Short mmCIF file of C-alpha atoms and ligand atoms in Angstrom, two decimals:
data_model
loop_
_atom_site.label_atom_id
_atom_site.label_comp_id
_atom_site.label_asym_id
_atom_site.label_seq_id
_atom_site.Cartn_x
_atom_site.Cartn_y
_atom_site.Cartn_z
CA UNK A 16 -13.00 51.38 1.79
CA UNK A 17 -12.50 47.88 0.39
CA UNK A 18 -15.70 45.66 0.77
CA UNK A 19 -14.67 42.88 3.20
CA UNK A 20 -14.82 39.31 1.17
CA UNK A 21 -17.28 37.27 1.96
CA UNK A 22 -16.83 34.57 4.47
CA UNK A 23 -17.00 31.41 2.62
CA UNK A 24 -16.93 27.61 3.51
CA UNK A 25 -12.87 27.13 3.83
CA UNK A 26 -13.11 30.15 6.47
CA UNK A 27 -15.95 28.05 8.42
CA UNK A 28 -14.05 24.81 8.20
CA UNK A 29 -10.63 26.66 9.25
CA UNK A 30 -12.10 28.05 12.50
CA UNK A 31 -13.94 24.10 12.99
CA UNK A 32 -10.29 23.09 12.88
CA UNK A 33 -8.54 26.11 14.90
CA UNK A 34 -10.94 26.18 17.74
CA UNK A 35 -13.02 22.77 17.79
CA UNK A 36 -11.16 19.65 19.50
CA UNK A 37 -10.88 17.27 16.34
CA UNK A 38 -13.27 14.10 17.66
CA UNK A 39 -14.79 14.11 14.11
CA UNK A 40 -13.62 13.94 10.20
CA UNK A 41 -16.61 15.62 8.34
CA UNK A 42 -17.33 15.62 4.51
CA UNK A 43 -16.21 18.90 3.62
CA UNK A 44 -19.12 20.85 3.00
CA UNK A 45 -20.36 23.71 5.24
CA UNK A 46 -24.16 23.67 5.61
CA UNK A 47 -26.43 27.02 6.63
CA UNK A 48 -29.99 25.68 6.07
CA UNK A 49 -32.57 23.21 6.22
CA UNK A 50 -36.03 22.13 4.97
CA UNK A 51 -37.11 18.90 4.03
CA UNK A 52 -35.17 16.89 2.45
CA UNK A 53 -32.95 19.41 1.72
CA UNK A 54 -29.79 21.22 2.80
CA UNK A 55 -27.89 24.22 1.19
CA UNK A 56 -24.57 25.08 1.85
CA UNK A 57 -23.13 28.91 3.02
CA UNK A 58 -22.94 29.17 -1.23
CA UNK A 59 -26.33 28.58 -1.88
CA UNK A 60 -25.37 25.09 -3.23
CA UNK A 61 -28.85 22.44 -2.39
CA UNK A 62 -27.74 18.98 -1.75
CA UNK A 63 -30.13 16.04 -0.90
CA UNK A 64 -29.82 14.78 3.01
CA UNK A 65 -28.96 11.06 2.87
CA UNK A 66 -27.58 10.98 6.42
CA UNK A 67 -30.54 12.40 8.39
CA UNK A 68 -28.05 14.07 11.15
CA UNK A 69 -27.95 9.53 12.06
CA UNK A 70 -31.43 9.19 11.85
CA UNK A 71 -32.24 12.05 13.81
CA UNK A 72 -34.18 14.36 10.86
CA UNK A 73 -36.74 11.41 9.92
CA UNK A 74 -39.26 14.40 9.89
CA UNK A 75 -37.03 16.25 7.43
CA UNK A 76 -35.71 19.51 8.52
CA UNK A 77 -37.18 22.27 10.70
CA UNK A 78 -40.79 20.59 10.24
CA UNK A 79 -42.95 23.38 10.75
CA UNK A 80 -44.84 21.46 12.96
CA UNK A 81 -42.34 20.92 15.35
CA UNK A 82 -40.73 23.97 15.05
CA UNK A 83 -43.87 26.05 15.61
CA UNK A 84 -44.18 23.62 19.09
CA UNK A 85 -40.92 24.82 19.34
CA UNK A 86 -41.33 28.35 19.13
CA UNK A 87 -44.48 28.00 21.11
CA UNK A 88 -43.32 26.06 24.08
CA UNK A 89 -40.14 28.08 24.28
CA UNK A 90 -41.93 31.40 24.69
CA UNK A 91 -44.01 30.12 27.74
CA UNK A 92 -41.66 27.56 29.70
CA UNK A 93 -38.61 25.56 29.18
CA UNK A 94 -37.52 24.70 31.69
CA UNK A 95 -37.99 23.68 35.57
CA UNK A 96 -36.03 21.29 36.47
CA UNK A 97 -37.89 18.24 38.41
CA UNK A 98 -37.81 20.01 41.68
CA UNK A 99 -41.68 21.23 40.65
CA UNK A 100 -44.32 19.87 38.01
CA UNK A 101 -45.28 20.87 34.56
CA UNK A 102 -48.20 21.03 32.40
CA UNK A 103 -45.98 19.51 29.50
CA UNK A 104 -44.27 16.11 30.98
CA UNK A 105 -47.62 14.37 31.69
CA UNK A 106 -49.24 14.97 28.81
CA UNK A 107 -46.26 13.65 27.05
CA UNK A 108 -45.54 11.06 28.84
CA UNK A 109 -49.39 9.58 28.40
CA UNK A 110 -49.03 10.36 24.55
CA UNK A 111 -45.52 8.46 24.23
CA UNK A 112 -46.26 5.32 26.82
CA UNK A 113 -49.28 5.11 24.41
CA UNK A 114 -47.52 5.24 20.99
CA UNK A 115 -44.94 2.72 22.24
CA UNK A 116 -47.17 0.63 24.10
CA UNK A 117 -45.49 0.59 27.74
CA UNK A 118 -47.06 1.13 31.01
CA UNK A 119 -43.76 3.94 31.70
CA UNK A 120 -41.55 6.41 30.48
CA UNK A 121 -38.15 7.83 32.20
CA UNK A 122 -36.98 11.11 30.10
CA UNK A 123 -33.67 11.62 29.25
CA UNK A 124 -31.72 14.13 26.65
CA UNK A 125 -29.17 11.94 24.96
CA UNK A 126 -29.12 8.65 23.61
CA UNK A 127 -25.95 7.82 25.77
CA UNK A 128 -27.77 8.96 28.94
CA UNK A 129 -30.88 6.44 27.81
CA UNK A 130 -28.81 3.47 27.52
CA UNK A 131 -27.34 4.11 30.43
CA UNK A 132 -30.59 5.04 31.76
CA UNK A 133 -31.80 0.92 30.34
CA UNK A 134 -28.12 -0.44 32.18
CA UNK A 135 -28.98 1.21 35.32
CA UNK A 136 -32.60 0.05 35.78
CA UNK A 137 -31.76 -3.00 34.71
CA UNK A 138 -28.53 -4.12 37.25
CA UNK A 139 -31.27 -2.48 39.78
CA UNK A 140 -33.56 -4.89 38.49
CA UNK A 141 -31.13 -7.67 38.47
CA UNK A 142 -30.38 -7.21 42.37
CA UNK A 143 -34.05 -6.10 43.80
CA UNK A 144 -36.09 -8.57 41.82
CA UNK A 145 -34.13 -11.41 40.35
CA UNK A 146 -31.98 -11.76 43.42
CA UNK A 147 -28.33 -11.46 41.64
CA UNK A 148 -26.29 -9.37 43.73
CA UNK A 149 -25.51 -6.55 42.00
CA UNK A 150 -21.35 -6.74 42.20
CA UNK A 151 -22.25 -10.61 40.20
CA UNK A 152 -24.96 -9.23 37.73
CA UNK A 153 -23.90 -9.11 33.79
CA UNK A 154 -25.45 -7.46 30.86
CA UNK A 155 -24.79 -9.40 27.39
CA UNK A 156 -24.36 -7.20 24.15
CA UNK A 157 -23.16 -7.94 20.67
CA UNK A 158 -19.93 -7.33 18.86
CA UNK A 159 -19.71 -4.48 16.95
CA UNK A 160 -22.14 -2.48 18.90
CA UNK A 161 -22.72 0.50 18.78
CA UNK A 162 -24.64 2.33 21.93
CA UNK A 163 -23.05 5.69 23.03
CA UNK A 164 -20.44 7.41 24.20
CA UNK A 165 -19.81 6.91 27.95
CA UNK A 166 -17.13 5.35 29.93
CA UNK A 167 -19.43 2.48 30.75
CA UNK A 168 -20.64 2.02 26.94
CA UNK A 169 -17.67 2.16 25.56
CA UNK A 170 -16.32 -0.42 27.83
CA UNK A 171 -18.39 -2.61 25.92
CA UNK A 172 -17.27 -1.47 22.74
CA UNK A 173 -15.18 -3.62 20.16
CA UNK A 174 -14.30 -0.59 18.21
CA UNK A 175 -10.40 0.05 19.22
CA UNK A 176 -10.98 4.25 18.73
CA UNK A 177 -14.20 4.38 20.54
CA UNK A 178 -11.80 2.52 23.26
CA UNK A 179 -9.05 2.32 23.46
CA UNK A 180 -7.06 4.87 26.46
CA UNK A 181 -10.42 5.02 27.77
CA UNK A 182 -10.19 2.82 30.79
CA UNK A 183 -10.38 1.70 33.32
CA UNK A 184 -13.45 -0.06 31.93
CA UNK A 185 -16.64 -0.45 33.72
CA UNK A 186 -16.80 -4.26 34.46
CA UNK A 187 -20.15 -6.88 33.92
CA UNK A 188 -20.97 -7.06 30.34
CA UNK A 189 -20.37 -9.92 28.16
CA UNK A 190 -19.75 -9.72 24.69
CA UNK A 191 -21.29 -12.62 22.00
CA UNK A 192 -21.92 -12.34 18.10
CA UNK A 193 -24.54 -10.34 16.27
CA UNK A 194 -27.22 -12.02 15.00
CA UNK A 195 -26.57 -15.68 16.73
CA UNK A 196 -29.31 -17.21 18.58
CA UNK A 197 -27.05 -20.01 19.99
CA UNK A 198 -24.40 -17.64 21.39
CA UNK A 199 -27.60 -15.63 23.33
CA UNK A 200 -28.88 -19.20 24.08
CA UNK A 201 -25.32 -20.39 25.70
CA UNK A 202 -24.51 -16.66 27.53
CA UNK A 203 -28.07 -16.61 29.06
CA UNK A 204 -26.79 -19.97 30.37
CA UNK A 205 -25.19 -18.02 33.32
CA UNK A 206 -27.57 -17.14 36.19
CA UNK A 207 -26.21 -13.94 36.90
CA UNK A 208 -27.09 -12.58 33.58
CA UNK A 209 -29.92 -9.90 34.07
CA UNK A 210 -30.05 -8.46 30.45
CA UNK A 211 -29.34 -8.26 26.88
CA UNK A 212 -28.95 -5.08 25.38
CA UNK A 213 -28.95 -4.90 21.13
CA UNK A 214 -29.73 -3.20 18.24
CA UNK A 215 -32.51 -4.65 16.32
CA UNK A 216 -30.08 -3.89 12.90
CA UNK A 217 -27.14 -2.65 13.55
CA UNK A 218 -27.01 0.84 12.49
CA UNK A 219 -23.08 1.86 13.16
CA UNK A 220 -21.62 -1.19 12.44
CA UNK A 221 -22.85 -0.68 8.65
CA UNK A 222 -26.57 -1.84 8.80
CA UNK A 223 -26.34 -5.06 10.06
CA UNK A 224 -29.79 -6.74 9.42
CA UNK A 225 -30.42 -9.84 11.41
CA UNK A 226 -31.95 -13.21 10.57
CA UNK A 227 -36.30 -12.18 10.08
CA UNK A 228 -36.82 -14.90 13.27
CA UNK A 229 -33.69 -13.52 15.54
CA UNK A 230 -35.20 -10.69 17.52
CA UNK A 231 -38.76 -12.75 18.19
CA UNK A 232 -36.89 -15.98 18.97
CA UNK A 233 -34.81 -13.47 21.60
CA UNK A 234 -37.37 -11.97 22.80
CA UNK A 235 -39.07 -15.46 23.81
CA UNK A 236 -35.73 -16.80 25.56
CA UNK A 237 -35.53 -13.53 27.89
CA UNK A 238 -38.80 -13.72 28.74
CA UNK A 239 -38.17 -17.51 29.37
CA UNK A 240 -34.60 -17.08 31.20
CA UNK A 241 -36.46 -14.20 33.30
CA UNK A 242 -33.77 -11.75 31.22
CA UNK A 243 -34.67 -8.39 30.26
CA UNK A 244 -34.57 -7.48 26.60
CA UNK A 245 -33.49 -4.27 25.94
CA UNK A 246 -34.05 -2.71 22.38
CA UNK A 247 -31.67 0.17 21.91
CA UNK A 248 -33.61 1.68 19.10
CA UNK A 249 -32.01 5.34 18.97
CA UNK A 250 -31.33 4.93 15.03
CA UNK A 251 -33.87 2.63 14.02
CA UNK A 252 -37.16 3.63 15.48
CA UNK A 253 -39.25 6.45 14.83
CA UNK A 254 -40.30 4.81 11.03
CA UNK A 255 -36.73 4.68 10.12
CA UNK A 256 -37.32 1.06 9.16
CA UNK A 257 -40.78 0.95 7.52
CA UNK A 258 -42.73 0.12 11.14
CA UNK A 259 -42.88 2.60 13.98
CA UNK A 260 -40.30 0.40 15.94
CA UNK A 261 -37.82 -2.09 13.98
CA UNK A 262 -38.65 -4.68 16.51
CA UNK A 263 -42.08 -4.69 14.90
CA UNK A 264 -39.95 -6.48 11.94
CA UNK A 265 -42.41 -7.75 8.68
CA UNK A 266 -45.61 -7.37 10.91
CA UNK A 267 -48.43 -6.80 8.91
CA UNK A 268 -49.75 -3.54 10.61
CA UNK A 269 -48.09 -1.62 7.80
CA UNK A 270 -46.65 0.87 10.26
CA UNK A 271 -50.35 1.49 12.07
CA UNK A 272 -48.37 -0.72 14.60
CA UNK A 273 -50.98 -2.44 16.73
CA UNK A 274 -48.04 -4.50 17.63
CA UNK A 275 -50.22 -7.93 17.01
CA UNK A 276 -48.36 -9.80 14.80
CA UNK A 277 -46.22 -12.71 15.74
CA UNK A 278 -43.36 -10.88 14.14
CA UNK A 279 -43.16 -8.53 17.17
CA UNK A 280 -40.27 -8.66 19.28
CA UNK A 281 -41.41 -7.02 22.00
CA UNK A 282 -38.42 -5.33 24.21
CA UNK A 283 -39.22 -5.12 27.95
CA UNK A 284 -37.02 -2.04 27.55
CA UNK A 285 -37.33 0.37 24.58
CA UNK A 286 -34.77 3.04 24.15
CA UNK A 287 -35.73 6.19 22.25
CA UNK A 288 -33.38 9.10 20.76
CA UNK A 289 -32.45 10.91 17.53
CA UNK A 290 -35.54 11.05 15.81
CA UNK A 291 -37.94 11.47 19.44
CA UNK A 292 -37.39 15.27 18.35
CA UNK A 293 -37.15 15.07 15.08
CA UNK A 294 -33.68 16.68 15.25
CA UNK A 295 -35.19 20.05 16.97
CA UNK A 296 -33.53 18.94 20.45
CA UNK A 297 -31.87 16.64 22.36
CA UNK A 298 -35.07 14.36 23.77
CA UNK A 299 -34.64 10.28 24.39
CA UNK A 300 -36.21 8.01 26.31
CA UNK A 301 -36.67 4.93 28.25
CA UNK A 302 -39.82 2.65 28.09
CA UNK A 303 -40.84 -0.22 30.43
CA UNK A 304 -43.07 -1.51 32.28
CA UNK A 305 -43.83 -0.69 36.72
CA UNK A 306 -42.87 -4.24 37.31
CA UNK A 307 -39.27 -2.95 35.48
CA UNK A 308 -39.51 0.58 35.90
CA UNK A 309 -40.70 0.72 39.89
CA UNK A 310 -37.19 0.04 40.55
CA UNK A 311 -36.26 3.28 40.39
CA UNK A 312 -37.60 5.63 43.08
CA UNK A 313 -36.57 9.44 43.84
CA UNK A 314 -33.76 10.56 44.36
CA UNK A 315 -32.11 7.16 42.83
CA UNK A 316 -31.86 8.55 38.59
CA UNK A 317 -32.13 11.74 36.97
CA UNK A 318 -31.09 14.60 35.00
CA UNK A 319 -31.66 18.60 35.15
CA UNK A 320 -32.77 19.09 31.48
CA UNK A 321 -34.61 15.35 31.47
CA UNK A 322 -38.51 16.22 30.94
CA UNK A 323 -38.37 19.71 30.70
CA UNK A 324 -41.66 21.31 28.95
CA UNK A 325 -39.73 22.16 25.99
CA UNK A 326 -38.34 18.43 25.40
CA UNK A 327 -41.91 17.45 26.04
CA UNK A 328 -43.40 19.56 23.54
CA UNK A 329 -41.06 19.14 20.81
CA UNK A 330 -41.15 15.02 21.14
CA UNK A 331 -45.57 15.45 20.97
CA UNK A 332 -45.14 17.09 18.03
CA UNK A 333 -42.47 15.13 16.60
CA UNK A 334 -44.28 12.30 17.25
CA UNK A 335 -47.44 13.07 15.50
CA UNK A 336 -45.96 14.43 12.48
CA UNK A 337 -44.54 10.54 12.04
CA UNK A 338 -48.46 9.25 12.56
CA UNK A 339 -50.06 12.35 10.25
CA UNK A 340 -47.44 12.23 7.65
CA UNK A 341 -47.66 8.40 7.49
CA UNK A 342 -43.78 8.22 7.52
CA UNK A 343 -43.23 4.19 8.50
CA UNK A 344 -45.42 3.36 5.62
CA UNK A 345 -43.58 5.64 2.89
CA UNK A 346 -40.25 4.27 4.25
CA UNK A 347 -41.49 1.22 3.61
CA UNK A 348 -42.71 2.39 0.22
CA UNK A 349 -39.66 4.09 -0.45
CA UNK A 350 -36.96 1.57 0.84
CA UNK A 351 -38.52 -1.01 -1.72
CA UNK A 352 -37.40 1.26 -4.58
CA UNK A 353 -34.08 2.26 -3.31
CA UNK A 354 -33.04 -1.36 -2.51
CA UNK A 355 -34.24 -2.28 -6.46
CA UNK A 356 -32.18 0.60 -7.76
CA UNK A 357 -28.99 0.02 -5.74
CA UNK A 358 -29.31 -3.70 -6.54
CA UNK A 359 -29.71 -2.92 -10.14
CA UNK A 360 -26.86 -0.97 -9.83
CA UNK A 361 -24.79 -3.59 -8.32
CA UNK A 362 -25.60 -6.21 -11.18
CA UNK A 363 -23.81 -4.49 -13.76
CA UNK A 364 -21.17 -2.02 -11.27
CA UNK A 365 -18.38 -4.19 -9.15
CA UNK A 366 -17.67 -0.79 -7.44
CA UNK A 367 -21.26 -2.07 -5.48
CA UNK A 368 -20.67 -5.46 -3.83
CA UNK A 369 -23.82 -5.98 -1.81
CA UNK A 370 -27.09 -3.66 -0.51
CA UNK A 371 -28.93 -4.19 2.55
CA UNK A 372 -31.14 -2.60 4.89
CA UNK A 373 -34.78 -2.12 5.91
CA UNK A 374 -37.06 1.19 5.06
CA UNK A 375 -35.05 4.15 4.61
CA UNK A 376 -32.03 2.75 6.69
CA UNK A 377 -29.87 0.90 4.00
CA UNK A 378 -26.23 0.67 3.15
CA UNK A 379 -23.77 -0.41 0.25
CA UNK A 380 -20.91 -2.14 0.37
CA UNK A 381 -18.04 -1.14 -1.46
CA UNK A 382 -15.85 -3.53 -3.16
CA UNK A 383 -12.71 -2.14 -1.67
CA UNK A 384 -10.87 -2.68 1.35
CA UNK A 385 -12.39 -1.12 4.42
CA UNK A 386 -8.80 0.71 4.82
CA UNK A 387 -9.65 2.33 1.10
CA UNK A 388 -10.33 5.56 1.23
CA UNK A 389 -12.81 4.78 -1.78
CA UNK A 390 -15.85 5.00 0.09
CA UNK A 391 -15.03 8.53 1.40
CA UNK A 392 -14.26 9.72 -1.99
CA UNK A 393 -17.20 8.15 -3.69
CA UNK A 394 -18.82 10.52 -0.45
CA UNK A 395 -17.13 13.28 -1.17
CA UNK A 396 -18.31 12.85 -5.11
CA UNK A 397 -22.02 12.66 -3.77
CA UNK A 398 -21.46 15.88 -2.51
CA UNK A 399 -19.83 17.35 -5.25
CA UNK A 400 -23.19 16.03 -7.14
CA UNK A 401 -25.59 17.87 -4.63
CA UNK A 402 -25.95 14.45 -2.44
CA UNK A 403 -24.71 14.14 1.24
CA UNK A 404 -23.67 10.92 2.84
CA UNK A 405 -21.26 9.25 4.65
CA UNK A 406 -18.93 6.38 4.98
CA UNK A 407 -19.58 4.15 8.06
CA UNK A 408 -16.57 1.83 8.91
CA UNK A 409 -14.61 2.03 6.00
CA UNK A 410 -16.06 0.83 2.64
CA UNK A 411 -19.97 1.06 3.84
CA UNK A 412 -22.01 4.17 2.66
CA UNK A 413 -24.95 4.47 5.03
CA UNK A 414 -28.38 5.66 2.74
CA UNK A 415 -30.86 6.99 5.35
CA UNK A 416 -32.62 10.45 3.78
CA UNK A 417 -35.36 11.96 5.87
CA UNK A 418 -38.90 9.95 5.59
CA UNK A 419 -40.45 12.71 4.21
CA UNK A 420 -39.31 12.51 0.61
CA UNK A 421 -40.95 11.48 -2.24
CA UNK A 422 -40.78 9.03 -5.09
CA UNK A 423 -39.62 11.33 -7.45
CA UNK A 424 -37.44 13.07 -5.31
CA UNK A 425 -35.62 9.61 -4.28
CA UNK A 426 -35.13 8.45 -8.06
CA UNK A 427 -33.65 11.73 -8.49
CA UNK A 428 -31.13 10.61 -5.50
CA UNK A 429 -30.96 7.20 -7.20
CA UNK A 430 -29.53 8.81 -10.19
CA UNK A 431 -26.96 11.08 -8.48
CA UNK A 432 -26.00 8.00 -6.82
CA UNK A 433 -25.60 5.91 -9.99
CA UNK A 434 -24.04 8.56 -12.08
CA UNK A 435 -21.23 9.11 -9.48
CA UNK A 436 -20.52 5.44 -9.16
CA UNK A 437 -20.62 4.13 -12.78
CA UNK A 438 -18.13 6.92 -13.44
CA UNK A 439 -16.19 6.64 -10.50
CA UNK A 440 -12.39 6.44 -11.26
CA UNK A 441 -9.73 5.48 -8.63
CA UNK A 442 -7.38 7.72 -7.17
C1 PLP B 5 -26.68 7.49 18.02
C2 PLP B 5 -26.87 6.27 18.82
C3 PLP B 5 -26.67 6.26 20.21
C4 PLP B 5 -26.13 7.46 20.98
O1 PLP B 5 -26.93 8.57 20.88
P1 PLP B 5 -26.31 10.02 21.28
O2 PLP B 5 -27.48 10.94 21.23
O3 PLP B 5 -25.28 10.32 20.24
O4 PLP B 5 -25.72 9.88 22.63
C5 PLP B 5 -26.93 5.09 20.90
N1 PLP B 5 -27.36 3.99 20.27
C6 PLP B 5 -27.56 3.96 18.94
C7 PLP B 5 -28.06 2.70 18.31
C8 PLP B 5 -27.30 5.07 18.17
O5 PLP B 5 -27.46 5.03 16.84
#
């Protein structure tokens, strides 16, 4: 009998295409394992992980820690629904309201569902407390957003694919600039506005950082135009940025984040994802205050899998390995070096027009047009070169390995990255 051949990755991609709808372009690599910082393909081939599944694998992959909670959790209880109590959700939901610093927690699964969670409590909030009817109320967000996937996100969406055929829109939002306290200052100008929702660096859009003094000097005009401030922090909490939260900005806690220093922004509503399970499972949240979060009473917001002991576990654990491992700090650490090496790299390359980001979320610019494809290729060399990233609108390649590598480990990555771009030749 002939020995069957083995299945490799053009067989894997091939049935992706046959049988999967195509909402997605991946690099073409097909990936079987993970640990660490690490990923190996269904060939054996080990690449470095410089997307972190979007920030979701800041822990690196299957952490034992959170896969033994995992494994643990999941052979007792997983889930109940919130018809009944469980021994997991409280216990959680002290430990996280803790971390975060926030007298509440509502649990959700997706980052979607958590923003529109934030929307939700906050056009509640808008009618009960502030007294703007709710049919009046509007929600400012910034340009080039990026928050989800629903029909109400997207409807707030300035990027034509993520919107375009999608509507009818869902109507109150108002769009202004990124990163421009007079536009915020002018919007909130409108009585009926009941809150802002943005990214403290805009992780989509290509890692946007804003002005050091924007989010703080927002934070004070909400509070003072009786706005809330909501802090969609899916990508860029969980240490991603060298601080627990990126709303913690320069503060001088060093990621221990006692949230003192005057370079706290502090959100009156914090939206958790990706990285709240360290990539195990689908766990986000929503933080606020009672005065915010008493607006919602039962039967008014939920979700069957929301809370479930398993979530619960999986986000504890997650949780702590970012506190035991020290992960804020080494991103912090870490992101110093990379930002040196890529600017270094820029000096003498013109492939590399500018670098920017905070921590272990950074991005280069390439000096092409965004409708290149050279940014994809230069992708496609990194992973030729044992090095996985990829392109974010156009000509930006997105940097963000998991927090839990080490120096030499990320000059290593350096020099993959270098190697492939000094010798990068045009198609
Ligand atoms: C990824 C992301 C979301 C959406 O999270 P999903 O889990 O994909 O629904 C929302 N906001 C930001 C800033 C994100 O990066």
């Amino acid at each position: 009998m002939p020995l069957a051949r083995r299945i490799n990755s053009r067989d894997f991609i091939e049935l992706e295409n046959k049988y999967g709808a195509h909402n997605y372009h991946p690099i073409p690599v097909v990936l079987q394992k993970g640990e660490g910082v690490y990923l190996w393909d269904v060939e054996g081939k080990r690449y470095y992980d410089f997307l972190s599944a979007y920030s979701a694998v800041n822990q690196g992959h299957c952490h034992p820690k959170i896969i033994g909670a995992l494994n643990y959790q999941a052979s007792q209880l997983t889930l109940t629904s919130r018809a009944f109590y469980n021994d997991k959700l409280g216990q959680y939901e002290k430990y996280i309201t803790n971390l975060f610093g926030f007298e509440k927690v509502l649990p959700m699964n997706t980052g979607a569902e958590a923003v529109e969670t934030a929307l939700k409590i906050c056009r509640k909030w808008g009618a009960e407390r502030k007294g703007v009817p709710a049919a009046q109320s509007i929600i400012v967000v910034c340009s080039q957003n990026f928050h989800g996937r629903t029909t109400t996100i997207i409807s707030f969406s300035s990027d034509p694919d993520a919107k375009n055929n999608f509507g009818p829109y869902t109507p109150g939002f108002v769009s202004i600039p990124y990163n421009n306290f007079p536009a915020l200052e002018k919007a909130l100008e409108n009585k009926n506005v009941v809150g802002f929702l943005v990214e403290p660096i805009q992780g989509e859009a290509g890692i946007i950082t804003p002005a050091d003094d924007y989010l703080p000097k927002v934070a004070a005009l909400c509070k003072s135009k009786n706005v809330l401030f909501m802090a969609d922090e899916i990508q860029t909490g969980i240490a991603r940025t060298g601080s627990l939260l990126a709303v913690c900005g320069n503060c001088t806690c060093k990621g221990q984040c006692e949230r003192q220093a005057a370079t706290y922004a502090r959100p009156d509503v914090l939206i958790l994802g990706k990285a709240l399970s360290g990539g195990v499972y689908p766990v986000s949240a929503v933080l606020c205050d009672d005065a915010v979060m008493n607006v919602i009473q039962p039967g008014q917001h939920g979700s069957t899998y929301g809370g479930n002991p398993l979530a619960s576990a999986v986000a504890m654990a997650a949780l702590e390995v970012v506190k035991d491992e020290k992960l804020a700090q080494n991103a912090r650490r870490l992101g110093k070096i990379f930002r040196q090496r890529m600017q270094n790299l820029s000096d003498v390359c013109t492939l590399v027009k500018t670098v920017r980001g905070r921590g272990l979320l950074n991005a280069i610019v390439i000096n092409d047009s965004p409708d290149s494809s050279t940014a994809w290729d230069i992708c496609v060399e990194f992973a030729k070169n044992g090095l996985l990233a990829k392109p974010t609108h156009g000509n930006i390649i997105r940097f963000a390995p998991p927090l839990v590598m080490n120096e030499d480990q990320l000059n290593e990555c350096c020099d993959i990255i270098e190697k492939v771009i000094v010798n990068f030749k045009k198609a």
